[in-house]
């Protein structure tokens, strides 16, 4: 397990999620809410959406990126986006 310091290090976490999107699980709460970190994570592995902040699960681009990879990631989107026809069709 990485230290708290590394889990809060933007560059370290960005590199980790680039190689394994679900490494987002171990990032600090602040970085789980970082647009670039989360978008990189879900582009690599759609299931990483489950570890994104509640706020970022409401962002259309983040959710579309995830569900385009794996429709099952729709489960982790905000309720509003789960009702969005474009997102559902993409999933």
Tab-separated table of C-alpha atoms in Angstrom:
chain	number	residue	atom	x	y	z
A	1	UNK	CA	0.000	0.000	0.000
A	2	UNK	CA	1.192	3.463	-0.809
A	3	UNK	CA	1.703	6.000	1.927
A	4	UNK	CA	-0.826	8.758	2.512
A	5	UNK	CA	1.704	11.170	1.026
A	6	UNK	CA	1.911	9.235	-2.244
A	7	UNK	CA	-1.855	8.744	-2.421
A	8	UNK	CA	-2.178	12.535	-2.339
A	9	UNK	CA	0.582	13.134	-4.904
A	10	UNK	CA	-1.098	14.202	-8.160
A	11	UNK	CA	1.651	13.057	-10.512
A	12	UNK	CA	2.061	9.689	-8.765
A	13	UNK	CA	-1.682	8.972	-8.794
A	14	UNK	CA	-2.086	10.106	-12.401
A	15	UNK	CA	0.644	7.679	-13.442
A	16	UNK	CA	-0.906	4.866	-11.403
A	17	UNK	CA	-4.392	5.294	-12.890
A	18	UNK	CA	-2.938	5.572	-16.382
A	19	UNK	CA	-1.697	1.985	-15.992
A	20	UNK	CA	-4.558	0.687	-13.837
A	21	UNK	CA	-7.695	2.794	-13.650
A	22	UNK	CA	-8.919	1.081	-10.499
A	23	UNK	CA	-5.866	2.372	-8.640
A	24	UNK	CA	-8.169	5.368	-8.172
A	25	UNK	CA	-9.574	3.459	-5.197
A	26	UNK	CA	-6.393	4.187	-3.265
A	27	UNK	CA	-6.076	7.865	-4.185
A	28	UNK	CA	-6.835	10.577	-1.668
A	29	UNK	CA	-10.394	11.900	-1.557
A	30	UNK	CA	-9.166	15.121	-3.122
A	31	UNK	CA	-7.671	13.308	-6.120
A	32	UNK	CA	-10.761	11.128	-6.543
A	33	UNK	CA	-12.422	14.467	-7.251
A	34	UNK	CA	-9.770	15.675	-9.700
A	35	UNK	CA	-11.088	15.920	-13.261
A	36	UNK	CA	-7.912	14.828	-15.055
A	37	UNK	CA	-7.128	11.973	-12.669
A	38	UNK	CA	-10.655	10.551	-12.873
A	39	UNK	CA	-10.961	10.975	-16.632
A	40	UNK	CA	-7.641	9.166	-17.083
A	41	UNK	CA	-8.782	6.388	-14.760
A	42	UNK	CA	-12.137	5.761	-16.461
A	43	UNK	CA	-10.552	5.927	-19.909
A	44	UNK	CA	-8.229	3.134	-18.812
A	45	UNK	CA	-10.803	1.091	-16.893
A	46	UNK	CA	-14.489	1.995	-16.880
A	47	UNK	CA	-15.140	0.414	-13.485
A	48	UNK	CA	-12.942	3.076	-11.915
A	49	UNK	CA	-16.024	5.305	-12.025
A	50	UNK	CA	-17.113	3.638	-8.780
A	51	UNK	CA	-14.183	5.334	-6.999
A	52	UNK	CA	-14.754	8.807	-8.432
A	53	UNK	CA	-16.181	11.531	-6.239
A	54	UNK	CA	-19.943	11.927	-6.163
A	55	UNK	CA	-19.556	15.234	-7.960
A	56	UNK	CA	-17.587	13.793	-10.882
A	57	UNK	CA	-20.146	11.020	-11.310
A	58	UNK	CA	-22.507	13.806	-12.393
A	59	UNK	CA	-20.176	15.005	-15.165
A	60	UNK	CA	-21.379	13.929	-18.571
A	61	UNK	CA	-17.937	13.601	-20.201
A	62	UNK	CA	-16.613	11.430	-17.374
A	63	UNK	CA	-19.613	9.104	-17.475
A	64	UNK	CA	-19.684	8.939	-21.288
A	65	UNK	CA	-16.006	8.006	-21.323
A	66	UNK	CA	-16.650	5.202	-18.848
A	67	UNK	CA	-19.785	3.749	-20.430
A	68	UNK	CA	-18.269	3.880	-23.920
A	69	UNK	CA	-15.702	1.397	-22.611
A	70	UNK	CA	-18.052	-0.746	-20.559
A	71	UNK	CA	-21.770	-0.188	-20.329
A	72	UNK	CA	-21.874	-1.722	-16.859
A	73	UNK	CA	-20.195	1.438	-15.532
A	74	UNK	CA	-23.602	3.107	-15.885
A	75	UNK	CA	-24.357	1.656	-12.452
A	76	UNK	CA	-21.957	4.177	-10.894
A	77	UNK	CA	-23.254	7.283	-12.681
A	78	UNK	CA	-25.475	9.823	-10.970
A	79	UNK	CA	-29.234	9.134	-11.132
A	80	UNK	CA	-29.724	12.010	-13.576
A	81	UNK	CA	-27.154	10.618	-15.993
A	82	UNK	CA	-28.550	7.083	-15.659
A	83	UNK	CA	-31.772	8.582	-17.074
A	84	UNK	CA	-30.003	10.395	-19.938
A	85	UNK	CA	-30.917	8.721	-23.217
A	86	UNK	CA	-27.570	9.377	-24.939
A	87	UNK	CA	-25.614	7.904	-22.072
A	88	UNK	CA	-27.906	4.887	-21.805
A	89	UNK	CA	-27.668	4.242	-25.556
A	90	UNK	CA	-23.878	4.530	-25.393
A	91	UNK	CA	-23.819	2.013	-22.555
